[in-house]
C-alpha cells in the first residue's frame, strides 16, 4: 500500500516518534510506501508532500515538533475542500491516511472516514482531553516541563515572599494543571471544570503566608472565576472556532494582590510546554501508537483510532475519540484539594 501521514493541530513532543514507528514497521514488515503530507490537512488539500523513508525517519525519535509541520487547517471550512483532498490523494496514488492529531484533526478524519476515505487516527495532545484513551502522548512531557518550572518558582517565590501564579495550557480540561500542581505541591490548582472562588483562593494565599510559605497557584488558561468569564486574548477564532486564551493568570495575580496585600506575580508557561524532546514515557507511548496504527492499516481496520487502555494499545472507533471531551472528574480534583492552602 501507499500510505499518507499527516500531523495536525498544536504540535507536541512525540509526533516524530509516531512517524518513525509507522514508517519503520510499515516498510520493514509490510513493504508499504509512505508519503508525508505537510502542515496538517493543508498538505492533502494543496498536494504538499515530502518523502518518508527508512533513512529520513531513523533518527527522529527524540526530536520535538514534527518533521511534517502542522497547521489548524479545516478542509470543511474551505470551498470544495473534501473534493480537493480526494483528488490530491488519488493523484499521489495514496490508498490510505494515518492522521495524527487532537480533537480537531481527528474530527476531520472522522468525517472523511464517513465519506469513504480510508483513515486511521493517532491521538496526540498535551491537553490529554481526547476521549477513549487513558493518555495521549505529549501530556507527560508537558507536565514534566511544568513541574520543573514550578519547582524552580518555589525558591524564588520564597526568597521574595511573593505569591506566584503559574498559568498552564488547557482550554476546557485541567489535566496539565492538576497533574503539575499535584506533583509540585502547589498551594492551589484551578481548572476549567470547576469555577473558582476568588475569596477562597485569597484565603489559601493568606494561610500559606501565615505558615511562612510563599504560595504557588497553578491555573489552567481556561479556568473561570465564579463571578466572571473566561479570559480571552483577543476576539479572533481559529478555523475550528476556538478562541485564543491566556490572561487569566495575570487577572488572578492582580486580584490576589489587591485583596490580600501580598505581592503577586504571573508566569505564563505557554508554548514552552509543547516544545523540545519527549519524555521517555511519551517516546514509548508514541512509538507503540505508531506500531499499532500501521498494523491496523495493514489489516484494513479503517475508521479506528489507536488508544491506550491500561497498559495495552487498543483500537477504538475514531468517532469515540471526539464525541465528548475527557475532562477532569470532580472526585479527582477533590483528591488534590486536600493539599490546598
Ligand atoms: O494543542 C492544544 C493547545 O496547546 C492548547 O492547550 C492551547 O490552548 C492551544 O493549543 C494553543 O494553540 P496555538 O498554538 O494555536 O496558540
Coordinates of C-alpha atoms and ligand atoms in Angstrom, one line a residue:
X1 CA 0.0 0.0 0.0
X2 CA 1.0 3.6 -0.4
X3 CA 0.1 5.4 2.8
X4 CA 0.0 9.1 3.6
X5 CA 0.8 10.5 7.0
X6 CA -0.1 13.9 8.4
X7 CA 0.2 15.7 11.8
X8 CA -2.4 18.4 12.6
X9 CA -3.3 20.9 15.3
X10 CA -1.0 22.2 18.0
X11 CA 2.3 20.2 17.9
X12 CA 3.5 18.2 20.8
X13 CA 6.5 16.1 21.8
X14 CA 6.3 12.6 20.4
X15 CA 4.9 13.3 16.9
X16 CA 8.1 12.2 15.3
X17 CA 8.2 9.1 17.4
X18 CA 4.8 8.1 15.9
X19 CA 6.0 8.8 12.3
X20 CA 9.2 6.7 12.9
X21 CA 7.1 3.8 14.3
X22 CA 4.7 3.8 11.4
X23 CA 7.3 4.1 8.7
X24 CA 9.9 1.8 10.1
X25 CA 7.5 -1.1 10.8
X26 CA 5.4 -0.3 7.7
X27 CA 8.4 -0.7 5.3
X28 CA 10.3 -3.5 7.1
X29 CA 7.3 -5.7 8.0
X30 CA 4.7 -4.9 5.3
X31 CA 6.7 -3.4 2.4
X32 CA 4.4 -0.3 2.3
X33 CA 5.4 3.0 0.7
X34 CA 4.9 6.3 2.6
X35 CA 4.2 9.9 1.7
X36 CA 4.3 12.7 4.2
X37 CA 1.7 15.4 3.9
X38 CA 2.9 18.8 5.1
X39 CA 1.2 21.1 7.6
X40 CA -1.8 19.1 8.7
X41 CA -4.9 19.0 6.5
X42 CA -3.3 21.7 4.3
X43 CA -1.0 19.0 2.9
X44 CA -3.7 16.8 1.2
X45 CA -5.7 19.9 0.4
X46 CA -2.9 21.6 -1.5
X47 CA -0.9 18.5 -2.5
X48 CA 2.1 19.4 -0.3
X49 CA 4.1 16.3 0.2
X50 CA 7.6 15.0 1.2
X51 CA 9.0 11.5 1.0
X52 CA 9.1 9.4 4.2
X53 CA 11.8 6.7 4.1
X54 CA 13.7 4.3 6.4
X55 CA 16.6 6.8 6.2
X56 CA 14.8 10.1 7.0
X57 CA 12.8 8.6 9.9
X58 CA 15.5 6.6 11.5
X59 CA 16.9 9.2 13.9
X60 CA 13.8 11.3 14.7
X61 CA 12.6 9.5 17.9
X62 CA 13.9 12.2 20.4
X63 CA 13.2 15.2 18.1
X64 CA 10.4 17.6 19.3
X65 CA 7.9 19.2 17.0
X66 CA 7.0 17.4 13.7
X67 CA 9.2 16.9 10.6
X68 CA 5.9 17.2 8.6
X69 CA 4.9 20.6 10.0
X70 CA 1.4 21.3 11.4
X71 CA -1.5 23.7 11.0
X72 CA -5.1 24.2 12.1
X73 CA -6.4 24.0 8.5
X74 CA -10.1 22.8 8.4
X75 CA -10.9 21.4 5.0
X76 CA -14.6 21.5 5.9
X77 CA -14.4 25.3 6.0
X78 CA -12.8 25.6 2.6
X79 CA -14.8 25.5 -0.7
X80 CA -14.6 22.0 -2.3
X81 CA -12.1 21.1 0.5
X82 CA -13.1 17.4 0.6
X83 CA -13.2 17.0 -3.2
X84 CA -9.7 18.6 -3.4
X85 CA -8.4 16.2 -0.8
X86 CA -9.8 13.2 -2.6
X87 CA -8.4 14.4 -5.9
X88 CA -4.9 15.0 -4.4
X89 CA -4.9 11.6 -2.7
X90 CA -5.8 9.9 -5.9
X91 CA -3.2 11.9 -7.9
X92 CA -0.5 10.9 -5.4
X93 CA -1.6 7.3 -5.6
X94 CA -2.5 7.2 -1.8
X95 CA -4.5 4.2 -0.6
X96 CA -5.0 5.4 3.0
X97 CA -4.1 8.1 5.5
X98 CA -2.8 8.0 9.0
X99 CA -3.8 11.2 10.7
X100 CA -2.0 12.1 14.0
X101 CA -3.8 14.8 15.9
X102 CA -6.2 16.0 18.6
X103 CA -9.9 16.9 18.7
X104 CA -9.9 18.9 15.5
X105 CA -7.7 16.8 13.3
X106 CA -9.4 13.6 14.3
X107 CA -12.8 15.3 14.0
X108 CA -11.9 15.9 10.3
X109 CA -10.6 12.3 10.0
X110 CA -13.9 11.0 11.4
X111 CA -15.9 12.9 8.8
X112 CA -13.6 11.9 5.9
X113 CA -13.9 8.3 7.1
X114 CA -17.7 8.6 6.7
X115 CA -17.1 10.0 3.2
X116 CA -15.1 6.9 2.1
X117 CA -11.5 8.0 2.8
X118 CA -9.6 5.1 4.4
X119 CA -8.1 6.6 7.6
X120 CA -6.6 5.6 10.9
X121 CA -6.2 8.1 13.7
X122 CA -3.5 8.5 16.3
X123 CA -4.4 10.6 19.4
X124 CA -2.0 13.4 20.4
X125 CA -2.3 16.5 22.6
X126 CA -0.6 17.9 25.6
X127 CA -4.1 18.6 26.9
X128 CA -4.9 14.9 27.4
X129 CA -8.5 15.6 26.7
X130 CA -9.3 13.1 24.0
X131 CA -11.9 10.6 24.9
X132 CA -11.5 6.8 24.9
X133 CA -7.8 6.7 25.5
X134 CA -6.3 6.8 29.0
X135 CA -3.5 9.1 27.9
X136 CA -2.4 11.0 24.8
X137 CA 1.3 11.4 24.1
X138 CA 2.7 14.9 24.8
X139 CA 0.9 15.2 28.1
X140 CA 3.6 13.5 30.2
X141 CA 6.3 15.7 28.7
X142 CA 4.3 18.8 29.2
X143 CA 3.5 18.0 32.8
X144 CA 7.3 17.4 33.4
X145 CA 8.2 20.7 31.9
X146 CA 5.6 22.5 34.1
X147 CA 6.8 20.6 37.2
X148 CA 10.4 21.6 36.6
X149 CA 9.4 25.2 36.2
X150 CA 7.2 25.2 39.3
X151 CA 10.0 23.6 41.4
X152 CA 12.2 26.5 40.4
X153 CA 9.5 29.1 41.1
X154 CA 9.1 27.8 44.7
X155 CA 12.5 29.0 45.7
X156 CA 12.3 32.5 44.1
X157 CA 8.7 33.0 45.5
X158 CA 10.0 32.1 48.9
X159 CA 13.0 34.4 48.7
X160 CA 10.8 37.4 47.8
X161 CA 7.7 36.5 49.9
X162 CA 5.6 36.6 46.9
X163 CA 2.6 34.6 45.5
X164 CA 3.4 33.2 42.1
X165 CA 0.5 32.4 39.7
X166 CA 1.6 29.9 37.1
X167 CA -0.7 29.7 34.0
X168 CA -0.5 26.5 32.1
X169 CA -2.3 25.3 28.9
X170 CA -5.7 23.6 29.0
X171 CA -8.7 25.2 27.4
X172 CA -11.5 23.0 28.6
X173 CA -9.7 20.3 30.5
X174 CA -7.4 20.9 33.5
X175 CA -5.2 17.8 33.2
X176 CA -1.9 19.7 32.9
X177 CA -2.8 22.0 35.8
X178 CA -4.0 19.2 38.0
X179 CA -1.0 16.8 37.5
X180 CA 1.6 19.5 37.5
X181 CA 0.1 21.2 40.6
X182 CA -0.2 17.9 42.5
X183 CA 3.4 16.9 41.5
X184 CA 4.8 20.2 42.7
X185 CA 2.8 20.8 45.9
X186 CA 1.0 23.9 44.6
X187 CA -1.0 25.8 47.2
X188 CA -4.0 25.7 44.9
X189 CA -4.9 24.3 41.4
X190 CA -7.6 25.9 39.3
X191 CA -9.1 24.1 36.4
X192 CA -11.8 24.9 33.8
X193 CA -14.1 22.1 35.0
X194 CA -14.6 23.8 38.4
X195 CA -15.4 27.5 38.6
X196 CA -13.2 29.1 41.3
X197 CA -14.0 31.4 44.2
X198 CA -11.5 34.3 44.4
X199 CA -12.2 34.6 48.1
X200 CA -11.2 31.0 48.6
X201 CA -8.0 31.4 46.6
X202 CA -7.1 34.5 48.7
X203 CA -7.8 32.5 51.9
X204 CA -5.3 29.9 50.7
X205 CA -2.8 32.6 49.9
X206 CA -3.1 34.1 53.4
X207 CA -2.9 30.8 55.1
X208 CA 0.3 30.0 53.3
X209 CA 1.9 33.3 54.3
X210 CA 0.8 32.8 57.9
X211 CA 2.7 29.5 57.8
X212 CA 5.8 31.2 56.4
X213 CA 5.3 29.7 52.9
X214 CA 5.1 31.6 49.6
X215 CA 2.2 30.1 47.7
X216 CA 2.3 28.9 44.1
X217 CA -1.1 28.7 42.4
X218 CA -1.4 26.7 39.2
X219 CA -4.2 27.9 36.9
X220 CA -5.3 26.4 33.6
X221 CA -5.7 29.0 30.9
X222 CA -9.4 28.1 30.6
X223 CA -10.2 28.4 34.3
X224 CA -13.2 30.6 35.1
X225 CA -13.9 32.7 38.3
X226 CA -17.3 32.1 39.8
X227 CA -18.2 35.8 39.3
X228 CA -16.6 36.3 35.9
X229 CA -15.9 34.9 32.4
X230 CA -13.2 33.1 30.6
X231 CA -10.3 35.5 29.8
X232 CA -9.5 35.5 26.1
X233 CA -6.5 37.1 24.4
X234 CA -8.4 38.7 21.5
X235 CA -11.6 38.3 19.5
X236 CA -10.1 36.1 16.7
X237 CA -11.2 32.5 16.2
X238 CA -9.2 29.7 14.5
X239 CA -10.5 27.6 11.7
X240 CA -12.2 25.3 14.2
X241 CA -13.9 28.2 16.0
X242 CA -11.6 28.2 19.1
X243 CA -10.8 31.4 20.9
X244 CA -7.2 32.2 21.9
X245 CA -6.8 32.0 25.6
X246 CA -4.3 33.5 28.1
X247 CA -4.6 36.3 30.6
X248 CA -6.5 34.6 33.5
X249 CA -3.2 34.2 35.4
X250 CA -2.5 37.9 35.2
X251 CA -6.1 38.7 36.2
X252 CA -5.7 36.4 39.2
X253 CA -2.3 37.9 40.3
X254 CA -3.7 41.4 40.2
X255 CA -6.9 40.3 42.1
X256 CA -5.0 38.4 44.8
X257 CA -2.6 41.3 45.3
X258 CA -5.4 43.8 45.6
X259 CA -7.4 41.6 48.0
X260 CA -4.6 40.2 50.2
X261 CA -1.9 42.9 50.0
X262 CA 0.7 40.2 49.2
X263 CA 2.8 40.9 46.2
X264 CA 1.8 38.5 43.4
X265 CA 3.4 37.8 40.0
X266 CA 2.4 35.7 37.0
X267 CA 4.4 33.2 34.9
X268 CA 2.7 32.0 31.7
X269 CA 4.4 28.8 30.6
X270 CA 2.7 28.9 27.1
X271 CA 4.3 27.1 24.3
X272 CA 7.4 26.0 26.3
X273 CA 5.0 23.2 27.4
X274 CA 4.8 21.9 23.8
X275 CA 8.5 22.2 22.8
X276 CA 11.5 20.1 22.9
X277 CA 12.3 16.4 23.3
X278 CA 9.6 14.0 24.5
X279 CA 9.9 12.3 27.9
X280 CA 10.7 8.6 28.0
X281 CA 7.1 7.8 28.7
X282 CA 5.9 9.7 25.7
X283 CA 8.6 8.2 23.4
X284 CA 7.3 4.7 24.3
X285 CA 3.6 5.6 24.1
X286 CA 4.0 7.4 20.7
X287 CA 6.1 4.6 19.3
X288 CA 3.6 2.0 20.4
X289 CA 0.7 4.1 18.9
X290 CA 2.7 4.2 15.6
X291 CA 3.3 0.5 15.6
X292 CA -0.4 -0.3 16.2
X293 CA -1.6 2.3 13.6
X294 CA 0.4 0.6 10.8
X295 CA -0.8 -2.8 11.9
X296 CA -4.4 -1.6 11.8
X297 CA -3.9 -0.1 8.4
X298 CA -2.3 -3.2 7.1
X299 CA -5.3 -5.2 8.3
X300 CA -7.7 -2.7 6.7
X301 CA -9.2 -1.8 10.0
X302 CA -10.3 1.7 8.8
X303 CA -12.1 4.3 10.8
X304 CA -10.2 3.4 14.0
X305 CA -8.1 5.3 16.4
X306 CA -5.3 3.7 18.4
X307 CA -5.7 4.2 22.1
X308 CA -4.1 3.4 25.5
X309 CA -6.3 1.2 27.7
X310 CA -4.5 0.4 30.9
X311 CA -1.1 -0.8 29.6
X312 CA -2.4 -2.1 26.3
X313 CA -2.7 -0.4 22.9
X314 CA -6.3 -0.8 21.7
X315 CA -8.2 0.2 18.6
X316 CA -11.4 2.2 19.1
X317 CA -13.9 3.8 16.7
X318 CA -12.5 7.1 15.5
X319 CA -15.7 8.9 16.3
X320 CA -15.5 7.9 20.0
X321 CA -12.3 10.0 20.5
X322 CA -14.1 13.2 19.8
X323 CA -17.8 12.7 20.6
X324 CA -17.1 14.2 24.0
X325 CA -14.1 15.8 25.8
X326 CA -12.3 13.8 28.5
X327 CA -12.4 16.3 31.4
X328 CA -11.2 16.1 35.0
X329 CA -13.6 14.3 37.2
X330 CA -14.6 16.3 40.3
X331 CA -13.6 13.4 42.6
X332 CA -10.1 13.6 41.2
X333 CA -10.0 17.3 41.8
X334 CA -11.2 16.7 45.4
X335 CA -8.1 14.5 46.0
X336 CA -5.9 17.4 45.1
X337 CA -7.9 19.9 47.3
X338 CA -6.7 18.2 50.5
X339 CA -3.3 19.9 49.9
X340 CA -4.6 23.4 49.2
X341 CA -3.7 26.3 51.4
Ligands
LIG1 O1 -2.8 21.9 21.3 C1 -3.5 22.2 22.4 C2 -3.1 23.6 22.8 O2 -1.7 23.6 23.3 C3 -4.0 24.2 23.9 O3 -3.6 23.7 25.2 C4 -3.8 25.6 23.7 O4 -4.9 26.4 24.2 C5 -3.7 25.8 22.3 O5 -3.2 24.5 21.8 C6 -2.8 26.9 21.8 O6 -2.8 26.9 20.4 P1 -1.8 27.7 19.5 O7 -0.5 27.0 19.4 O8 -2.5 27.8 18.2 O9 -1.7 29.1 20.1

